[in-house]
mmCIF file of C-alpha atoms in Angstrom:
data_model
loop_
_atom_site.group_PDB
_atom_site.id
_atom_site.type_symbol
_atom_site.label_atom_id
_atom_site.label_comp_id
_atom_site.label_asym_id
_atom_site.label_seq_id
_atom_site.Cartn_x
_atom_site.Cartn_y
_atom_site.Cartn_z
ATOM 1 C CA MET A 1 -0.022 0.050 -0.014
ATOM 2 C CA ALA A 2 1.184 3.575 -0.797
ATOM 3 C CA ASP A 3 2.206 5.684 2.084
ATOM 4 C CA ARG A 4 -0.307 8.242 3.232
ATOM 5 C CA PRO A 5 0.825 11.955 2.898
ATOM 6 C CA GLY A 6 1.829 12.102 6.554
ATOM 7 C CA ASP A 7 3.641 8.852 6.784
ATOM 8 C CA HIS A 8 6.962 10.255 5.557
ATOM 9 C CA TRP A 9 7.161 12.912 8.163
ATOM 10 C CA ASP A 10 5.856 10.532 10.830
ATOM 11 C CA ARG A 11 8.749 8.283 10.158
ATOM 12 C CA LYS A 12 11.277 11.170 10.234
ATOM 13 C CA VAL A 13 9.885 12.391 13.603
ATOM 14 C CA ALA A 14 10.103 8.796 14.964
ATOM 15 C CA ASN A 15 13.534 8.340 13.753
ATOM 16 C CA GLY A 16 14.687 11.624 15.198
ATOM 17 C CA LEU A 17 13.192 10.777 18.641
ATOM 18 C CA ALA A 18 14.830 7.227 18.605
ATOM 19 C CA PHE A 19 18.097 9.028 17.768
ATOM 20 C CA LEU A 20 17.862 11.432 20.721
ATOM 21 C CA ARG A 21 16.709 8.615 22.990
ATOM 22 C CA ARG A 22 19.895 6.654 22.107
ATOM 23 C CA ARG A 23 22.120 9.668 22.505
ATOM 24 C CA LEU A 24 20.738 10.608 26.008
ATOM 25 C CA ALA A 25 20.901 6.967 27.127
ATOM 26 C CA GLY A 26 24.518 6.665 25.936
ATOM 27 C CA ASP A 27 23.488 3.795 23.751
ATOM 28 C CA TYR A 28 26.007 4.502 20.903
ATOM 29 C CA GLU A 29 29.559 3.473 20.072
ATOM 30 C CA VAL A 30 32.828 5.403 19.532
ATOM 31 C CA ASP A 31 36.189 3.875 18.668
ATOM 32 C CA GLU A 32 39.422 4.297 20.369
ATOM 33 C CA PHE A 33 40.061 7.727 18.651
ATOM 34 C CA GLY A 34 36.597 8.995 19.628
ATOM 35 C CA PHE A 35 35.027 8.589 16.162
ATOM 36 C CA ASP A 36 31.115 8.479 16.383
ATOM 37 C CA PRO A 37 29.700 7.169 13.025
ATOM 38 C CA GLU A 38 26.158 7.665 14.012
ATOM 39 C CA LEU A 39 26.543 11.340 14.953
ATOM 40 C CA THR A 40 28.525 11.866 11.669
ATOM 41 C CA ASP A 41 25.846 10.321 9.525
ATOM 42 C CA ALA A 42 22.864 11.963 11.338
ATOM 43 C CA VAL A 43 24.213 15.400 11.973
ATOM 44 C CA PHE A 44 27.594 16.387 10.283
ATOM 45 C CA HIS A 45 27.287 14.870 6.921
ATOM 46 C CA PRO A 46 23.726 16.288 6.201
ATOM 47 C CA LEU A 47 25.032 19.785 6.941
ATOM 48 C CA LEU A 48 28.096 19.399 4.811
ATOM 49 C CA ARG A 49 25.975 17.917 2.038
ATOM 50 C CA LEU A 50 24.145 21.272 1.742
ATOM 51 C CA LEU A 51 27.501 22.869 1.291
ATOM 52 C CA TYR A 52 29.277 20.648 -1.082
ATOM 53 C CA ARG A 53 26.059 19.753 -3.246
ATOM 54 C CA ASP A 54 24.001 22.952 -3.233
ATOM 55 C CA TRP A 55 26.327 25.802 -2.272
ATOM 56 C CA PHE A 56 29.588 24.800 -3.981
ATOM 57 C CA ARG A 57 27.901 22.624 -6.701
ATOM 58 C CA THR A 58 30.743 20.077 -6.358
ATOM 59 C CA GLU A 59 31.677 17.513 -9.039
ATOM 60 C CA VAL A 60 33.529 14.490 -8.028
ATOM 61 C CA SER A 61 35.503 12.249 -10.306
ATOM 62 C CA GLY A 62 37.886 9.349 -10.105
ATOM 63 C CA VAL A 63 36.178 7.723 -6.996
ATOM 64 C CA GLU A 64 36.932 4.446 -8.530
ATOM 65 C CA HIS A 65 40.576 4.918 -7.655
ATOM 66 C CA VAL A 66 39.757 4.736 -3.845
ATOM 67 C CA PRO A 67 39.844 1.140 -2.679
ATOM 68 C CA VAL A 68 36.517 -0.476 -1.918
ATOM 69 C CA ASP A 69 38.008 -1.932 1.253
ATOM 70 C CA GLY A 70 41.306 -2.077 3.026
ATOM 71 C CA PRO A 71 43.554 0.886 3.838
ATOM 72 C CA ALA A 72 44.613 3.829 1.642
ATOM 73 C CA LEU A 73 46.210 7.197 2.279
ATOM 74 C CA VAL A 74 44.367 9.976 0.465
ATOM 75 C CA VAL A 75 46.524 13.002 0.042
ATOM 76 C CA GLY A 76 45.210 16.365 -1.024
ATOM 77 C CA ASN A 77 46.050 20.002 -1.569
ATOM 78 C CA HIS A 78 45.077 22.473 1.221
ATOM 79 C CA SER A 79 43.560 25.874 0.726
ATOM 80 C CA GLY A 80 40.745 28.352 1.520
ATOM 81 C CA THR A 81 41.785 30.277 4.775
ATOM 82 C CA VAL A 82 39.426 28.061 6.687
ATOM 83 C CA ALA A 83 40.074 24.278 6.174
ATOM 84 C CA LEU A 84 36.577 23.558 4.717
ATOM 85 C CA ASP A 85 38.280 21.458 1.911
ATOM 86 C CA ALA A 86 39.020 18.639 4.403
ATOM 87 C CA LEU A 87 35.495 18.410 5.601
ATOM 88 C CA ILE A 88 34.019 18.701 2.074
ATOM 89 C CA LEU A 89 36.275 16.023 0.923
ATOM 90 C CA SER A 90 35.301 13.720 3.615
ATOM 91 C CA ALA A 91 31.575 14.062 3.146
ATOM 92 C CA ALA A 92 31.769 14.001 -0.718
ATOM 93 C CA LEU A 93 33.880 10.854 -0.597
ATOM 94 C CA HIS A 94 31.549 9.204 1.786
ATOM 95 C CA ASP A 95 28.503 9.966 -0.397
ATOM 96 C CA LYS A 96 30.118 9.205 -3.786
ATOM 97 C CA HIS A 97 31.963 6.032 -2.878
ATOM 98 C CA PRO A 98 30.105 2.743 -3.664
ATOM 99 C CA ALA A 99 31.062 1.452 -0.160
ATOM 100 C CA HIS A 100 30.277 4.749 1.553
ATOM 101 C CA ARG A 101 33.634 4.841 3.295
ATOM 102 C CA TYR A 102 34.672 7.139 6.036
ATOM 103 C CA LEU A 103 37.799 9.366 5.584
ATOM 104 C CA ARG A 104 39.734 9.577 8.846
ATOM 105 C CA LEU A 105 41.270 13.024 8.692
ATOM 106 C CA LEU A 106 44.603 13.926 10.236
ATOM 107 C CA GLY A 107 44.680 17.468 11.667
ATOM 108 C CA ALA A 108 47.171 19.965 13.147
ATOM 109 C CA ASP A 109 47.827 20.051 16.809
ATOM 110 C CA LEU A 110 46.090 23.483 17.025
ATOM 111 C CA VAL A 111 42.773 21.792 16.058
ATOM 112 C CA PHE A 112 42.998 19.590 19.104
ATOM 113 C CA ARG A 113 43.856 22.413 21.458
ATOM 114 C CA MET A 114 40.685 24.288 20.736
ATOM 115 C CA PRO A 115 37.638 23.818 22.875
ATOM 116 C CA VAL A 116 34.512 22.475 21.085
ATOM 117 C CA VAL A 117 36.460 22.231 17.757
ATOM 118 C CA SER A 118 38.646 19.357 19.196
ATOM 119 C CA GLU A 119 35.501 17.493 20.423
ATOM 120 C CA LEU A 120 33.806 17.890 16.962
ATOM 121 C CA ALA A 121 37.043 16.781 15.091
ATOM 122 C CA ARG A 122 37.194 13.580 17.237
ATOM 123 C CA LYS A 123 33.622 12.752 16.776
ATOM 124 C CA THR A 124 33.900 13.106 12.962
ATOM 125 C CA GLY A 125 36.769 10.712 12.899
ATOM 126 C CA GLY A 126 39.718 13.050 13.062
ATOM 127 C CA THR A 127 42.941 12.654 15.048
ATOM 128 C CA VAL A 128 46.406 14.377 15.348
ATOM 129 C CA ALA A 129 48.589 14.356 12.299
ATOM 130 C CA CYS A 130 51.300 12.205 13.657
ATOM 131 C CA ASN A 131 52.845 8.854 12.330
ATOM 132 C CA PRO A 132 51.756 6.680 15.220
ATOM 133 C CA ASP A 133 48.021 7.590 14.857
ATOM 134 C CA ALA A 134 48.271 7.415 11.022
ATOM 135 C CA GLU A 135 49.879 3.951 11.107
ATOM 136 C CA ARG A 136 47.307 2.646 13.635
ATOM 137 C CA LEU A 137 44.378 3.825 11.465
ATOM 138 C CA LEU A 138 45.973 2.364 8.305
ATOM 139 C CA GLY A 139 46.934 -0.885 10.094
ATOM 140 C CA GLY A 140 43.218 -1.184 10.936
ATOM 141 C CA GLY A 141 42.145 -0.928 7.386
ATOM 142 C CA ASP A 142 40.911 2.644 7.324
ATOM 143 C CA LEU A 143 41.044 5.463 4.792
ATOM 144 C CA VAL A 144 43.216 8.187 6.142
ATOM 145 C CA GLY A 145 43.155 11.769 4.745
ATOM 146 C CA VAL A 146 46.112 13.983 4.974
ATOM 147 C CA PHE A 147 47.059 17.561 3.704
ATOM 148 C CA PRO A 148 50.851 17.858 3.850
ATOM 149 C CA GLU A 149 50.864 21.649 3.167
ATOM 150 C CA GLY A 150 49.237 22.191 6.503
ATOM 151 C CA PHE A 151 48.877 25.975 7.368
ATOM 152 C CA LYS A 152 51.135 27.097 4.686
ATOM 153 C CA GLY A 153 48.399 25.657 2.222
ATOM 154 C CA ILE A 154 45.251 27.282 3.769
ATOM 155 C CA GLY A 155 47.094 30.434 4.920
ATOM 156 C CA LYS A 156 48.559 31.426 1.604
ATOM 157 C CA LEU A 157 47.531 34.603 -0.257
ATOM 158 C CA TYR A 158 45.019 34.560 -3.068
ATOM 159 C CA ALA A 159 47.861 35.590 -5.458
ATOM 160 C CA ASP A 160 49.304 32.250 -4.845
ATOM 161 C CA ARG A 161 46.234 30.237 -5.403
ATOM 162 C CA TYR A 162 46.652 26.701 -6.598
ATOM 163 C CA LYS A 163 50.442 26.774 -6.206
ATOM 164 C CA LEU A 164 51.239 23.795 -3.977
ATOM 165 C CA GLN A 165 53.399 24.688 -0.955
ATOM 166 C CA ARG A 166 56.165 22.606 0.582
ATOM 167 C CA PHE A 167 55.151 19.194 1.730
ATOM 168 C CA GLY A 168 57.313 19.184 4.813
ATOM 169 C CA ARG A 169 59.462 16.208 5.694
ATOM 170 C CA GLY A 170 57.229 13.584 4.071
ATOM 171 C CA GLY A 171 55.974 11.986 7.242
ATOM 172 C CA PHE A 172 52.899 10.851 5.447
ATOM 173 C CA VAL A 173 54.966 8.856 2.942
ATOM 174 C CA SER A 174 56.747 7.051 5.812
ATOM 175 C CA ALA A 175 53.380 6.040 7.327
ATOM 176 C CA ALA A 176 52.373 4.685 3.956
ATOM 177 C CA LEU A 177 55.522 2.841 3.399
ATOM 178 C CA ARG A 178 55.618 1.111 6.841
ATOM 179 C CA THR A 179 52.121 -0.213 6.403
ATOM 180 C CA GLY A 180 52.374 -1.016 2.615
ATOM 181 C CA THR A 181 49.397 1.331 1.890
ATOM 182 C CA PRO A 182 48.649 2.764 -1.494
ATOM 183 C CA ILE A 183 48.704 6.590 -1.736
ATOM 184 C CA VAL A 184 45.793 8.164 -3.471
ATOM 185 C CA PRO A 185 46.524 11.778 -4.519
ATOM 186 C CA VAL A 186 43.373 14.000 -4.752
ATOM 187 C CA ALA A 187 43.147 17.505 -6.305
ATOM 188 C CA ILE A 188 40.624 19.938 -5.163
ATOM 189 C CA VAL A 189 39.588 23.056 -7.065
ATOM 190 C CA GLY A 190 37.304 25.628 -5.566
ATOM 191 C CA GLY A 191 38.625 26.078 -1.952
ATOM 192 C CA GLU A 192 40.775 28.905 -2.861
ATOM 193 C CA GLU A 193 37.966 31.147 -3.794
ATOM 194 C CA ILE A 194 35.654 30.706 -0.757
ATOM 195 C CA TYR A 195 37.684 33.234 1.443
ATOM 196 C CA PRO A 196 40.179 34.959 -1.023
ATOM 197 C CA MET A 197 42.880 35.985 1.476
ATOM 198 C CA LEU A 198 44.354 39.374 0.321
ATOM 199 C CA ALA A 199 46.618 40.035 3.278
ATOM 200 C CA ASP A 200 47.898 38.494 6.549
ATOM 201 C CA ILE A 201 48.094 40.667 9.514
ATOM 202 C CA LYS A 202 51.123 38.980 11.251
ATOM 203 C CA PRO A 203 51.300 41.096 14.510
ATOM 204 C CA LEU A 204 47.644 40.341 15.221
ATOM 205 C CA ALA A 205 48.252 36.614 14.368
ATOM 206 C CA ARG A 206 51.131 36.432 16.803
ATOM 207 C CA LEU A 207 49.065 38.258 19.555
ATOM 208 C CA LEU A 208 46.267 35.724 19.100
ATOM 209 C CA LYS A 209 48.693 32.782 18.832
ATOM 210 C CA LEU A 210 47.338 31.896 15.336
ATOM 211 C CA PRO A 211 49.247 30.840 12.305
ATOM 212 C CA TYR A 212 47.762 33.802 10.392
ATOM 213 C CA PHE A 213 45.107 36.522 10.591
ATOM 214 C CA PRO A 214 43.383 36.774 7.190
ATOM 215 C CA VAL A 215 41.982 39.799 5.504
ATOM 216 C CA THR A 216 39.464 38.877 2.768
ATOM 217 C CA PRO A 217 37.061 40.858 0.635
ATOM 218 C CA THR A 218 34.401 40.264 3.398
ATOM 219 C CA PHE A 219 36.367 39.706 6.521
ATOM 220 C CA PRO A 220 36.760 41.495 9.106
ATOM 221 C CA TRP A 221 34.878 44.195 7.347
ATOM 222 C CA LEU A 222 31.390 42.437 7.574
ATOM 223 C CA GLY A 223 31.994 40.905 11.059
ATOM 224 C CA PRO A 224 30.302 37.391 11.347
ATOM 225 C CA LEU A 225 28.760 37.751 7.911
ATOM 226 C CA GLY A 226 32.347 37.714 6.560
ATOM 227 C CA MET A 227 32.556 34.088 7.591
ATOM 228 C CA VAL A 228 29.956 32.957 4.904
ATOM 229 C CA PRO A 229 31.929 31.341 2.137
ATOM 230 C CA LEU A 230 31.616 32.575 -1.265
ATOM 231 C CA PRO A 231 29.712 30.076 -3.667
ATOM 232 C CA SER A 232 32.681 28.945 -5.794
ATOM 233 C CA LYS A 233 32.334 25.988 -8.155
ATOM 234 C CA TRP A 234 34.253 23.006 -6.801
ATOM 235 C CA LEU A 235 35.969 20.074 -8.733
ATOM 236 C CA ILE A 236 37.420 17.172 -6.868
ATOM 237 C CA GLU A 237 39.373 14.465 -8.732
ATOM 238 C CA PHE A 238 40.893 11.279 -7.199
ATOM 239 C CA CYS A 239 44.062 10.219 -9.039
ATOM 240 C CA PRO A 240 45.195 6.650 -9.632
ATOM 241 C CA PRO A 241 46.761 5.126 -6.598
ATOM 242 C CA ILE A 242 50.545 4.934 -6.026
ATOM 243 C CA PRO A 243 51.510 1.550 -4.669
ATOM 244 C CA THR A 244 54.055 1.317 -1.802
ATOM 245 C CA ALA A 245 53.969 -2.328 -0.837
ATOM 246 C CA HIS A 246 57.364 -3.022 -2.690
ATOM 247 C CA LEU A 247 58.972 -0.286 -0.711
ATOM 248 C CA THR A 248 58.098 -1.259 2.917
ATOM 249 C CA ASP A 249 61.833 -1.751 3.736
ATOM 250 C CA SER A 250 62.614 1.782 2.585
ATOM 251 C CA ALA A 251 60.319 3.720 5.132
ATOM 252 C CA ASP A 252 63.501 5.170 6.738
ATOM 253 C CA ASP A 253 65.354 6.007 3.552
ATOM 254 C CA PRO A 254 65.180 9.848 3.107
ATOM 255 C CA LEU A 255 65.783 9.661 -0.657
ATOM 256 C CA VAL A 256 62.916 7.118 -1.316
ATOM 257 C CA VAL A 257 60.595 9.216 1.046
ATOM 258 C CA PHE A 258 61.528 12.472 -0.814
ATOM 259 C CA ASN A 259 61.050 11.093 -4.186
ATOM 260 C CA LEU A 260 57.708 9.599 -3.383
ATOM 261 C CA ALA A 261 56.468 12.789 -1.696
ATOM 262 C CA ASP A 262 57.605 14.707 -4.823
ATOM 263 C CA GLN A 263 55.738 12.325 -7.196
ATOM 264 C CA VAL A 264 52.569 12.762 -5.023
ATOM 265 C CA ARG A 265 53.048 16.547 -5.004
ATOM 266 C CA GLU A 266 53.667 16.762 -8.829
ATOM 267 C CA THR A 267 50.576 14.558 -9.512
ATOM 268 C CA ILE A 268 48.298 16.796 -7.529
ATOM 269 C CA GLN A 269 49.892 19.981 -9.109
ATOM 270 C CA GLN A 270 49.310 18.722 -12.703
ATOM 271 C CA THR A 271 45.818 17.574 -11.857
ATOM 272 C CA LEU A 272 45.002 21.056 -10.442
ATOM 273 C CA HIS A 273 46.185 22.520 -13.883
ATOM 274 C CA THR A 274 43.889 20.158 -15.699
ATOM 275 C CA LEU A 275 40.882 20.953 -13.497
ATOM 276 C CA LEU A 276 41.344 24.645 -13.766
ATOM 277 C CA GLU A 277 41.112 24.447 -17.460
ATOM 278 C CA ARG A 278 37.824 22.601 -17.142
ATOM 279 C CA ARG A 279 36.495 25.352 -14.921
ATOM 280 C CA PRO A 280 37.338 28.739 -16.425
ATOM 281 C CA ASP A 281 34.824 30.630 -14.338
ATOM 282 C CA PRO A 282 35.349 30.161 -10.575
ATOM 283 C CA PHE A 283 31.682 31.101 -9.809
ATOM 284 C CA GLY A 284 30.104 29.499 -12.934
ATOM 285 C CA PRO A 285 27.444 26.806 -12.893
#
């Protein structure tokens, strides 16, 4: 029998009440890192879905390069003044992947020193960007997401958009090598335009103990309204995986680590150029 007009909303209300009951009773599970899949699916991903699908009109390609099961290290470019690209990547990958896999993001120490933000990061599957945590996750068969540019990537000026910054010492490569995990480069176009950073007020950043203090076309001039991201068009492309299983004995070889990190960086940079040619208008349809 067909549902009556009110049945759909009745189910939504019933499911919502059941969710609240479980949360209040503590009847839910988190893993050793604090990841809460139920809360992520019920609250965080629906909010991010509105952003990546409706506001940023995101197109995702190459998802077939992300393994259906087993570990992989997803390495992306970082940008945008505020690290929305990591969250958008996580939600878009979960929705578009045939196995709806979760991406366990590695974040900077600063993220996990901030009240509320730290708890939210843990609940959505994040952990500190360090090799021991990365290796534990990869050893458990998880997808792990890392942005080696760090604050150098998200805090660069708009004039330097889509120019990859230095990848540091290649710690992410060592973690992949030690676990024999394939590396999946991913290029993200669109993040640079959401908060175009025109200047960095360094004295104010030092005073507030921040890596940078951005000046954008809307912030700080419009106050809280300046935090609304501009509706840029996003393209995300996952590249073919780079195998590492044959290099597990070279995890401590600086030359191997550097060459592999450089290969990942060059793959992302070239893919960014290709995507930018496909998207001539940053705010187009």
